[in-house]
Coordinates of C-alpha atoms in Angstrom, one line a residue:
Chain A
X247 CA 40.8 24.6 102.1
X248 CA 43.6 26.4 104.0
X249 CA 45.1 24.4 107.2
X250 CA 47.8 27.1 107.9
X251 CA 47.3 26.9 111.5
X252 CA 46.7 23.6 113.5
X253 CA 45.0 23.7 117.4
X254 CA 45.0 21.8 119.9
X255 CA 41.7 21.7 122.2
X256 CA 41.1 20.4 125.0
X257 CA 38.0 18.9 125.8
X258 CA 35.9 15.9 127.2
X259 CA 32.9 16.2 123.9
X260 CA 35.2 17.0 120.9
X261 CA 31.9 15.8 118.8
X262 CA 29.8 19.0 120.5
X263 CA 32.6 21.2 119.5
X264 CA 33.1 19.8 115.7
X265 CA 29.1 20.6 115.6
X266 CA 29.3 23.9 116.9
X267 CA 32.0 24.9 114.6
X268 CA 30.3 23.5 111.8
X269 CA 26.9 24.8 112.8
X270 CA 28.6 28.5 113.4
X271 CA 30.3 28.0 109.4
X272 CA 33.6 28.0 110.7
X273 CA 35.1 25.1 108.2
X274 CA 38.0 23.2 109.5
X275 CA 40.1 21.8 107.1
X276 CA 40.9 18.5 109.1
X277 CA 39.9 17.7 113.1
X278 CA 41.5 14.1 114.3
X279 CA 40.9 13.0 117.8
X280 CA 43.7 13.0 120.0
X281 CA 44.1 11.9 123.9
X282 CA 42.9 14.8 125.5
X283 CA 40.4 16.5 123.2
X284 CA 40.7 17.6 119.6
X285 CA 43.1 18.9 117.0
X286 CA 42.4 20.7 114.2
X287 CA 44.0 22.2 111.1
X288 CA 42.3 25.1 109.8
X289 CA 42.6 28.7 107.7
X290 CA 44.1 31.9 109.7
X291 CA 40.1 33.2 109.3
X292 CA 38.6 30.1 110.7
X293 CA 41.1 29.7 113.3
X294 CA 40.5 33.1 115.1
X295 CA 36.3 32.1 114.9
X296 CA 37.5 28.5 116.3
X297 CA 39.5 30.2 119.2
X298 CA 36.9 32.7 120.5
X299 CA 34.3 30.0 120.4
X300 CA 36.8 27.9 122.8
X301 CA 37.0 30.8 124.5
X302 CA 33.5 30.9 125.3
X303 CA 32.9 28.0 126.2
X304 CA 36.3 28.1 128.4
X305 CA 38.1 25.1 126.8
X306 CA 42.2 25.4 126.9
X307 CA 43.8 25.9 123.3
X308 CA 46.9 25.2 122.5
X309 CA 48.7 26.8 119.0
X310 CA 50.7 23.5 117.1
X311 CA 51.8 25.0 114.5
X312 CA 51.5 28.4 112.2
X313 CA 52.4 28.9 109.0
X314 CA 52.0 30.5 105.5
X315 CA 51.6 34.2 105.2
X316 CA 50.0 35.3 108.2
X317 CA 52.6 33.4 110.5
X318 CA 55.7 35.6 108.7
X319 CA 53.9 38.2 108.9
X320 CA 53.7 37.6 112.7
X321 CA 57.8 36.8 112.1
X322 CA 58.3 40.2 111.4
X323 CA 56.2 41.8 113.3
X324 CA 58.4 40.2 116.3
X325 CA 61.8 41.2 114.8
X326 CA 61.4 44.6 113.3
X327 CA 64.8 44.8 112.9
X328 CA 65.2 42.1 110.6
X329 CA 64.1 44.2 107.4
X330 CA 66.8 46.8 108.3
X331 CA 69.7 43.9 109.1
X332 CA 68.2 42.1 105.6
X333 CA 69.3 45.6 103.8
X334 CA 72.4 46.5 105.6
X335 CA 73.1 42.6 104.3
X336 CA 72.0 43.0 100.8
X337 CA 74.3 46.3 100.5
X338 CA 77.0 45.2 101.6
X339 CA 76.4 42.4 99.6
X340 CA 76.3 44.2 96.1
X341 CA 79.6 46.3 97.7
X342 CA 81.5 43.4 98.1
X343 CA 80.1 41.6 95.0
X344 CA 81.0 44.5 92.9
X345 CA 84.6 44.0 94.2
X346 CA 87.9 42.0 92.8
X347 CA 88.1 39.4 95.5
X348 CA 90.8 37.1 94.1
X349 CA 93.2 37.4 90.7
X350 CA 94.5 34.3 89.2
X351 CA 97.2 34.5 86.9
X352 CA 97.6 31.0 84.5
X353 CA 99.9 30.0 81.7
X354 CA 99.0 28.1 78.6
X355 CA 101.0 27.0 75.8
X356 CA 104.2 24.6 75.6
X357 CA 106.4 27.1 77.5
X358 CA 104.2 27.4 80.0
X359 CA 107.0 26.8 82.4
X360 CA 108.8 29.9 82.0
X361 CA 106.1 32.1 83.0
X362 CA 106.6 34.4 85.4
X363 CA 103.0 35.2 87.6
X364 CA 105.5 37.8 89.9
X365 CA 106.1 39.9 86.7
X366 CA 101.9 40.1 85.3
X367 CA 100.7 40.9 89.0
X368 CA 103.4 43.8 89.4
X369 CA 102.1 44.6 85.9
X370 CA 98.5 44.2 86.7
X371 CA 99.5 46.7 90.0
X372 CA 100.7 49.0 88.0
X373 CA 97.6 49.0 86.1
X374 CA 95.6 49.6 89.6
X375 CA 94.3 46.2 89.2
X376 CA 94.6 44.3 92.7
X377 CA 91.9 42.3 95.2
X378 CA 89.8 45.1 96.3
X379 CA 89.8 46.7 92.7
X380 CA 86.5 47.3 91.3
X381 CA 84.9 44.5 89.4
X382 CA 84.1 46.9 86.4
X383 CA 86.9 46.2 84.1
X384 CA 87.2 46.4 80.4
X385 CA 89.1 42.8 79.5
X386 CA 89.5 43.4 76.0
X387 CA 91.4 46.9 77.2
X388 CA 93.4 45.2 80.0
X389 CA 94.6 42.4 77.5
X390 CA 95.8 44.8 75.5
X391 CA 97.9 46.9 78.1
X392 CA 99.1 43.9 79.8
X393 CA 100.2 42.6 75.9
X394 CA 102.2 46.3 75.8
X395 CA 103.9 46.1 78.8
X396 CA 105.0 42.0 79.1
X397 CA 107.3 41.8 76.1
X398 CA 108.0 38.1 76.3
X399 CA 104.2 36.7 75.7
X400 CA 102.6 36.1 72.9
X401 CA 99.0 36.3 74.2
X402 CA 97.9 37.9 77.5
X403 CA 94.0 37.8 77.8
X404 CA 92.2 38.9 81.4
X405 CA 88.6 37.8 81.8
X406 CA 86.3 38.3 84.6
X407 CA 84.4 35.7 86.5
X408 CA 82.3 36.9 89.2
X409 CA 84.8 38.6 91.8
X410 CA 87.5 36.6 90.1
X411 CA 89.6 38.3 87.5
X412 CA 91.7 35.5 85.4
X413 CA 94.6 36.2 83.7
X414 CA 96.0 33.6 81.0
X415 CA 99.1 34.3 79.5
X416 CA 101.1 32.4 77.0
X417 CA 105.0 32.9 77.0
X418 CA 106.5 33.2 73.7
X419 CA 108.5 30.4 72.5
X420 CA 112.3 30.5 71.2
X421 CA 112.5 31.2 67.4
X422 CA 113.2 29.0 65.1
X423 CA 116.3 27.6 63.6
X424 CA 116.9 30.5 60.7
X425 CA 120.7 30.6 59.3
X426 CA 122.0 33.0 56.5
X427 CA 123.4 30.2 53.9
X428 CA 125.6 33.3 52.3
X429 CA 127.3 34.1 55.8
X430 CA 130.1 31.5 55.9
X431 CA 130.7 29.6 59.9
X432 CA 132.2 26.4 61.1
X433 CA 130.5 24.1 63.5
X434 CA 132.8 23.5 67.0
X435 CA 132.1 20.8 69.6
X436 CA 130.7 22.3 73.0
X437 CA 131.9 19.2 75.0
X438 CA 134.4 16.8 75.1
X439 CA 133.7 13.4 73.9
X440 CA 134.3 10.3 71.6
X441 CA 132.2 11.1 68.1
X442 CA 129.8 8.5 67.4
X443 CA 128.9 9.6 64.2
X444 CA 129.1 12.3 61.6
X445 CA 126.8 13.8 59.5
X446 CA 127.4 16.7 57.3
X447 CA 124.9 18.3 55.5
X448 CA 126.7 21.5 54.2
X449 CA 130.5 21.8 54.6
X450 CA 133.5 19.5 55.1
X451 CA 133.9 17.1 58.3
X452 CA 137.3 17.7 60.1
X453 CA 136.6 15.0 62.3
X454 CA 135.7 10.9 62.1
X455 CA 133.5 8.5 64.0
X456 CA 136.3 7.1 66.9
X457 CA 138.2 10.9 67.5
X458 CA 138.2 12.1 70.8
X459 CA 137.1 16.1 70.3
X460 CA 137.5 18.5 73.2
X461 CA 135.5 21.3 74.1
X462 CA 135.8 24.2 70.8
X463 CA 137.6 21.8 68.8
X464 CA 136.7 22.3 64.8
X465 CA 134.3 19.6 63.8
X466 CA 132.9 20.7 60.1
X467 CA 134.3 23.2 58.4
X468 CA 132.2 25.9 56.5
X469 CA 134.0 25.2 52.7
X470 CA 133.1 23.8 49.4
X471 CA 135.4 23.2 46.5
X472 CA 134.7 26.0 43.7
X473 CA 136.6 25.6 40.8
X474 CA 139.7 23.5 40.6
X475 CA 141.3 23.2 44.0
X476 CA 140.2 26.2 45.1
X477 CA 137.3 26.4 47.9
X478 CA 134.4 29.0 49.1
X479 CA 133.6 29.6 52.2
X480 CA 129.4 28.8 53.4
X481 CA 127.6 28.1 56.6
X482 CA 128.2 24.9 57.9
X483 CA 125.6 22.7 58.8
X484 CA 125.4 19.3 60.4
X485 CA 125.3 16.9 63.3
X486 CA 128.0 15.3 65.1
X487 CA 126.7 12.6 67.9
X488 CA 129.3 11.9 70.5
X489 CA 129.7 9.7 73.5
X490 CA 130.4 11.6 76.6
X491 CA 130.1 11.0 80.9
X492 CA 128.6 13.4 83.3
X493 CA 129.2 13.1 87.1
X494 CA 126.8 14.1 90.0
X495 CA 127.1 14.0 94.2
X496 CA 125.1 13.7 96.6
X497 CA 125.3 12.9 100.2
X498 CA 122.7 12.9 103.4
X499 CA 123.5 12.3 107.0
X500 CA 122.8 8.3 108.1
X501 CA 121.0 9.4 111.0
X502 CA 117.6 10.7 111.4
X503 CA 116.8 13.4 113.9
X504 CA 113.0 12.7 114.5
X505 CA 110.5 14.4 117.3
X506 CA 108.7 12.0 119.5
X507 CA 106.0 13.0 121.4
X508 CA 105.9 12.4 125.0
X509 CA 102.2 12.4 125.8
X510 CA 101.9 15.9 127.5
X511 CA 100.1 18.1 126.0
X512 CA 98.5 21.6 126.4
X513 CA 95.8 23.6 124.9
X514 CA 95.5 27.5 125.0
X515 CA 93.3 30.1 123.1
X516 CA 92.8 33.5 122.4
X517 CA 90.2 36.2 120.5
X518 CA 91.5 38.1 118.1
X519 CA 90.7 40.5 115.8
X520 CA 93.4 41.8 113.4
X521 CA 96.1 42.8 115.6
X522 CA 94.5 42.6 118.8
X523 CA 94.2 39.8 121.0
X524 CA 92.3 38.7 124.2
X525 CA 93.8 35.6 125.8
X526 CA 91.2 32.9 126.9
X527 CA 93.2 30.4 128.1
X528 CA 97.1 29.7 128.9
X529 CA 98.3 26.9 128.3
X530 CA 101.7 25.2 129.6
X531 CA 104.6 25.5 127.8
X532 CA 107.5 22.7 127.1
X533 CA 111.2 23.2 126.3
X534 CA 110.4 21.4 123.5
X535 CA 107.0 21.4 121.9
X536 CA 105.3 21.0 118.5
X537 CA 102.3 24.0 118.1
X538 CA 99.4 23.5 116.2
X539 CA 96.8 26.1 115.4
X540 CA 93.6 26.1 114.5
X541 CA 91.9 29.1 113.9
X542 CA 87.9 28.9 114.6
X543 CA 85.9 32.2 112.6
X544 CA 83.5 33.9 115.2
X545 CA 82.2 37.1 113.1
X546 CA 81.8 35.6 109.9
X547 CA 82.9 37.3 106.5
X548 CA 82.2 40.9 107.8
X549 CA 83.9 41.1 111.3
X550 CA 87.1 39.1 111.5
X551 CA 86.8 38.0 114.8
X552 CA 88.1 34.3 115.1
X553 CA 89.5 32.4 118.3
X554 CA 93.2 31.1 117.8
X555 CA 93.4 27.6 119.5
X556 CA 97.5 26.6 120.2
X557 CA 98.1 22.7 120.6
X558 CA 101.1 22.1 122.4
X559 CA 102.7 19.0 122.2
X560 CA 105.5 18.3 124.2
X561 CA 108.2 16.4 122.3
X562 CA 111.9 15.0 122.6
X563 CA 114.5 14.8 119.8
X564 CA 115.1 10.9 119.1
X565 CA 118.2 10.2 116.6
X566 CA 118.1 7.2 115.2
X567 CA 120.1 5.8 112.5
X568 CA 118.5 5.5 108.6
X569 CA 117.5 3.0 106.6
X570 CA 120.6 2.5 104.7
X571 CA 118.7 0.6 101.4
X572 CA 116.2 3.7 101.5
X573 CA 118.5 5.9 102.5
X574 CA 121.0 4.5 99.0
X575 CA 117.5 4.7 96.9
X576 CA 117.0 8.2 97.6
X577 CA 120.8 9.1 96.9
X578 CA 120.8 7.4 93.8
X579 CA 117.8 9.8 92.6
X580 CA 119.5 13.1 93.9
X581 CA 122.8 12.3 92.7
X582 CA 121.3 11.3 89.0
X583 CA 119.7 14.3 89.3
X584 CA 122.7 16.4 90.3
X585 CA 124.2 15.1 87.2
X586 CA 121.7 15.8 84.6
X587 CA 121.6 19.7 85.9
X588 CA 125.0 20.0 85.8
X589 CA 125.0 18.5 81.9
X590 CA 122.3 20.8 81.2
X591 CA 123.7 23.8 82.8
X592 CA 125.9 23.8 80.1
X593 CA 124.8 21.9 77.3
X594 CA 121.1 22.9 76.8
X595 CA 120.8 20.5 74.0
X596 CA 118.8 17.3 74.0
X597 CA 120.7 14.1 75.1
X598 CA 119.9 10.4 75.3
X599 CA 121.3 8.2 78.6
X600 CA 123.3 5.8 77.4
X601 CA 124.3 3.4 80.8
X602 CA 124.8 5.1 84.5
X603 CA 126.8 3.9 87.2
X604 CA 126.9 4.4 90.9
X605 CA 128.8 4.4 93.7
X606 CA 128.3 4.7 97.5
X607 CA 131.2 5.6 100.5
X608 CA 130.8 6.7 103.6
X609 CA 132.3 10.2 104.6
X610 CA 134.1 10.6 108.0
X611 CA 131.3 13.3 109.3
X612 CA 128.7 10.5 109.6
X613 CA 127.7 10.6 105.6
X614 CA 126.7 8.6 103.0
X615 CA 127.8 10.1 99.3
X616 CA 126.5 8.6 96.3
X617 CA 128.9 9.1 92.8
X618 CA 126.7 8.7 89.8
X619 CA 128.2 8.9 86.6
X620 CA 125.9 8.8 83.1
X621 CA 126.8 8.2 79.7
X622 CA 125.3 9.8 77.8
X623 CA 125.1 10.7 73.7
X624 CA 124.2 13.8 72.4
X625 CA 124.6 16.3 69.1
X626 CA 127.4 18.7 69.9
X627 CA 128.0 20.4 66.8
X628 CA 127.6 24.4 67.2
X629 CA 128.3 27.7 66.1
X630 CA 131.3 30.0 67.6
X631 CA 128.5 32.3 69.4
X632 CA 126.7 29.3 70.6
X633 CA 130.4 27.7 72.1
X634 CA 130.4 31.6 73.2
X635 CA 126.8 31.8 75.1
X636 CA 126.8 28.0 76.4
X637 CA 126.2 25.5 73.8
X638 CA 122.4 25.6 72.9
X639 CA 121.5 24.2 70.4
X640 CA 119.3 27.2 69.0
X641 CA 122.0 29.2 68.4
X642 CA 123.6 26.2 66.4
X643 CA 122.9 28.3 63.1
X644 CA 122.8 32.2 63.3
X645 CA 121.9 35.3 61.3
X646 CA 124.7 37.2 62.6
X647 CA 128.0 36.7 60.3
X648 CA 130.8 35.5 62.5
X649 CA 134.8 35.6 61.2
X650 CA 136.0 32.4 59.2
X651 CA 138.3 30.2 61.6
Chain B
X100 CA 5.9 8.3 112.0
X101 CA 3.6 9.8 110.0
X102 CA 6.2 10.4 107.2
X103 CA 7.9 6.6 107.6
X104 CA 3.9 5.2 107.4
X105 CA 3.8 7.5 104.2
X106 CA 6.9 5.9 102.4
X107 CA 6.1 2.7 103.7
X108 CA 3.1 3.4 101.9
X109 CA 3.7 4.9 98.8
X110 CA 7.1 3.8 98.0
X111 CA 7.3 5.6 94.7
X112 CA 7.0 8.7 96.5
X113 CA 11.0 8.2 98.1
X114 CA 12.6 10.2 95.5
X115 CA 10.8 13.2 96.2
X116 CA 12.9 13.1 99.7
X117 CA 15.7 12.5 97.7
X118 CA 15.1 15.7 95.5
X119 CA 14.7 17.8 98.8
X120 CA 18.1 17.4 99.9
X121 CA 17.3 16.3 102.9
X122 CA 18.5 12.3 102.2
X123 CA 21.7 11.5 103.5
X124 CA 24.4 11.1 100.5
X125 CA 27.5 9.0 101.2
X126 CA 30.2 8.8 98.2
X127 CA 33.2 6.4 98.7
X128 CA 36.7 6.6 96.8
X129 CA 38.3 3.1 97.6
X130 CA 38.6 2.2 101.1
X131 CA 40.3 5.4 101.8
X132 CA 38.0 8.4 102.1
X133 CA 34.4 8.7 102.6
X134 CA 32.2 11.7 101.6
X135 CA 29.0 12.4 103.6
X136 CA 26.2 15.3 102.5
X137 CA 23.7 16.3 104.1
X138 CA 24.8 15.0 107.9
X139 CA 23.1 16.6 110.9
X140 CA 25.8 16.2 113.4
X141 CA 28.7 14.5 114.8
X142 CA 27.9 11.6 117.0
X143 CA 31.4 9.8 118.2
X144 CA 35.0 10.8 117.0
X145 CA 37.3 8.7 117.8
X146 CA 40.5 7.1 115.6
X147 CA 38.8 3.9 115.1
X148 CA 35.0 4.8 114.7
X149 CA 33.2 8.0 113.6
X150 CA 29.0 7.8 113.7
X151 CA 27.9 11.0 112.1
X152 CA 24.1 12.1 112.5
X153 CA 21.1 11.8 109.4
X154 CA 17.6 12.1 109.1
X155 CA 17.3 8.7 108.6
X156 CA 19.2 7.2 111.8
X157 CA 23.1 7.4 112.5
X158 CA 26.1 6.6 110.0
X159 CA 28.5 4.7 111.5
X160 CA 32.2 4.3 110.0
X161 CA 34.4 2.0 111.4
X162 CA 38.8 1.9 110.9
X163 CA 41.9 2.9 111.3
X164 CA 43.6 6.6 112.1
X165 CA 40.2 8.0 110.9
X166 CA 39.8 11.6 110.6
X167 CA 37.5 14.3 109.6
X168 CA 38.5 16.4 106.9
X169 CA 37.0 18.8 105.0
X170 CA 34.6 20.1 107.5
X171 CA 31.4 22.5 106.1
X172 CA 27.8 22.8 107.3
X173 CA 26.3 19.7 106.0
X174 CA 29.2 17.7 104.8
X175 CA 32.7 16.0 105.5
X176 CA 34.8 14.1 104.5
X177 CA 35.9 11.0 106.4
X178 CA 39.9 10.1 105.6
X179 CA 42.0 7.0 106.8
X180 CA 42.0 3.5 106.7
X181 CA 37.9 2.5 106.2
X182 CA 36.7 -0.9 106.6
X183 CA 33.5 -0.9 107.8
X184 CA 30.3 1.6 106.7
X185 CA 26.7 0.9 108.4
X186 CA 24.5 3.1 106.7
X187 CA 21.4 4.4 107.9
X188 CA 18.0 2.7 107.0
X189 CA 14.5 2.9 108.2
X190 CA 13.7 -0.9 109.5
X191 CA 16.9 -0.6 111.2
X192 CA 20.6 -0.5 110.5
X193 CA 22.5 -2.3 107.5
X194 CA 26.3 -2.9 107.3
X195 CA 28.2 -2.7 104.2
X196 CA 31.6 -3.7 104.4
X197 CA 34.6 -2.0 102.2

């Protein structure tokens, strides 16, 4: 039995009126007595019966509470608009839904690092594929134009995810260590250091645990004896660990400059919608202040309009003078740090910290310097185009013939 | 009075009332509902105490947040919290508690 509608009568003989209604075939689903008279629950039918028979006999109804179909349909006969606003809606909907709303560019793979996202979303621009695009887009094609024109990755793939397209790309890694054993090299130091140790796996060693080498100085030379005294010349190979000492700086001021507030504050606001703006409020302004904005949306995704709310706080520069210990803490990292990029600047190879020292002095402009100096061991045996290019390790063995020493 | 000297009478003769429909027919489901057939009106309504109408004399259900549900010519149902049911008799009313 339906109960979609529920009435309220009021009445002094609810009993008489259950009877009647019963008697007259309207069926009520439930009827309850309240403090005035009667409630009932009943069918859209039986509640239009139940009301003219109130009506008859004059007794006040009051409408609880309608639902199901006949109480939307009432819904929409109030708001006749609301079909038309429901389809505007649900079309621009589908418009914006068939759109690109966001590209995402990711990198995979160990050299992840060295991609550049820049470079694939000029590509992807060029390739008229940019927020706003439409969402109908061959992957497998893109993937394979974006593979044509980015020459150092060695997989681009583009897949769309709703209104998201996602780019993955992996950048290529360096090649490996390939050397010509017929082209004949020698192996140079690309730093200056104590050698540690010596191992020679093709050619003659020049050099001996203890020796101090400089920079380009010959470690293994690229012979072999032939016949008799007599040598040939072949591509060195080998690895020559020496001890050697970086240096890095760093200094910072040993006051602070903070912003304190003072307690006076301001709010102000504005409506605005792109470039236009109404102002709602002014606020007061401070010599010094710190602003905060918060921006409140008013239109919703399809009209921009938002209201920008500034929070001005007044404030007043304080110095005050640093925690020294934290202050030496955080030196000690950035001067460490300095000297590592400075090492790898020009050494690319890997290295191993051996001990580190540090120092501390105050400069006469009101700064504290730290001086951190690392030992540090590493293989510094290379090729004349690697001494050349920088001293990576990569280029330690080479296709490319180079002149005999 | 003629047809309760008749019964008295000839009590084999009561089911023939019964097979006219015109007995009152109370079916209970635990103490919370209370089906009635065959009522001929809606005495009292209240939350505590409902007496419907029979042939035979009133039914009278006694409780808590009692309502009427289920509501057709003939025949409710009686939902809440049921404790007490005096049925209808002809030497005078019986109680029969749930």
């Amino acid at each position: 039995m339906k109960r979609d509608v529920c009435l309220r009568v009021r009445s002094a003989l609810p009993e008489k009126l259950v009877q009647e209604a019963s008697r007259r075939g309207i069926s009520l689903a439930e009827a309850r007595r309240a403090r005035d008279g009667l409630t009932v629950c009943l069918g859209p039918r039986a509640a239009r019966r139940f009301k003219s028979l109130c009506a008859r006999y004059e007794l006040p109804v009051d409408v609880l509470r309608v639902r199901g179909g006949g109480a939307m349909l009432a819904f929409m006969k109030r708001r006749v608009t609301l079909p038309a606003g429901v389809a505007v809606f649900l079309a621009l909907a589908l418009l914006a839904l068939g759109r690109l709303w966001r590209v995402d560019v990711t990198f995979t793979g160990t050299a992840a690092g060295r991609g550049d996202a820049a470079l694939i979303m000029e590509a992807l621009g060029a390739l008229g594929v940019r927020p706003g695009a439409s969402r109908n887009i061959d992957a497998a094609r893109l993937s394979e134009d974006l593979s044509a024109r980015l020459p150092g990755y060695s997989y681009v793939g583009a897949r769309v995810q709703g209104v998201r397209l996602l780019v993955e790309a992996a950048p290529e890694l360096d090649a490996p260590e390939l050397y010509a054993l017929d082209d004949a090299r020698d192996l140079y130091a690309r730093q200056d250091g104590i050698v540690e140790s010596v191992n020679v796996q093709a050619g003659r060693a020049v050099v001996t645990a203890g020796d101090a080498v400089r920079r380009g100085q010959l470690l293994i030379r690229g012979e072999e004896l032939d016949r008799g005294d007599a040598t040939r010349p072949i591509a060195a190979l080998g690895d020559v660990m020496v001890r050697s000492w970086v240096e890095g700086r760093a200094a910072l001021p040993l006051r602070t400059i903070s912003l304190v507030s003072t307690g006076r504050s301001s709010a102000a606001s504005r409506l605005s919608l792109f470039r236009w703006s109404i102002p709602l409020a002014e606020g007061e302004y401070y010599p010094e202040q710190r602003v905060e904005t918060e921006r409140l949306p008013v239109g919703g995704l399809f009209l921009p309009v938002e209201i920008l709310r500034e929070r001005r706080t007044e404030v007043r520069t304080r110095v005050e003078k640093a925690d020294e210990a934290a202050l030496k803490a955080h030196l000690a990292g950035l001067a460490k740090a300095d000297a590592r990029i400075r090492f790898c600047r020009e050494n690319p190879g890997d290295y191993a910290i051996l001990r580190e020292w540090l120092e501390y002095e105050s400069t006469g402009d009101g700064a504290l310097s730290a001086h951190a100096v690392l030992e540090i061991t590493t293989d510094t045996a290379v090729g004349r185009d690697a001494l050349y290019q920088g001293g990576s390790t990569a280029w330690k063995a080479t296709n490319n013939p180079e002149p005999r020493a | 009075m003629k047809h309760r000297r008749r019964a008295r009478g000839l009590p084999a003769l009561e089911w023939t009332e019964d097979l006219s429909g015109g007995c009152a027919r109370v079916t209970a489901v635990g103490g919370r509902s209370l089906r009635v057939e065959n009522h001929t009106g809606v005495l009292e309504l209240s939350e505590t105490r409902v007496v419907l109408n029979t042939r035979r004399g009133p039914l009278c259900a006694e409780g808590r947040d009692l309502t009427l549900c289920d509501i057709r010519p003939g025949t409710l149902v009686i939902r809440g919290d049921i404790r007490r049911v005096d049925l209808p008799c002809k030497g005078g009313a019986s109680s029969d508690e749930a």
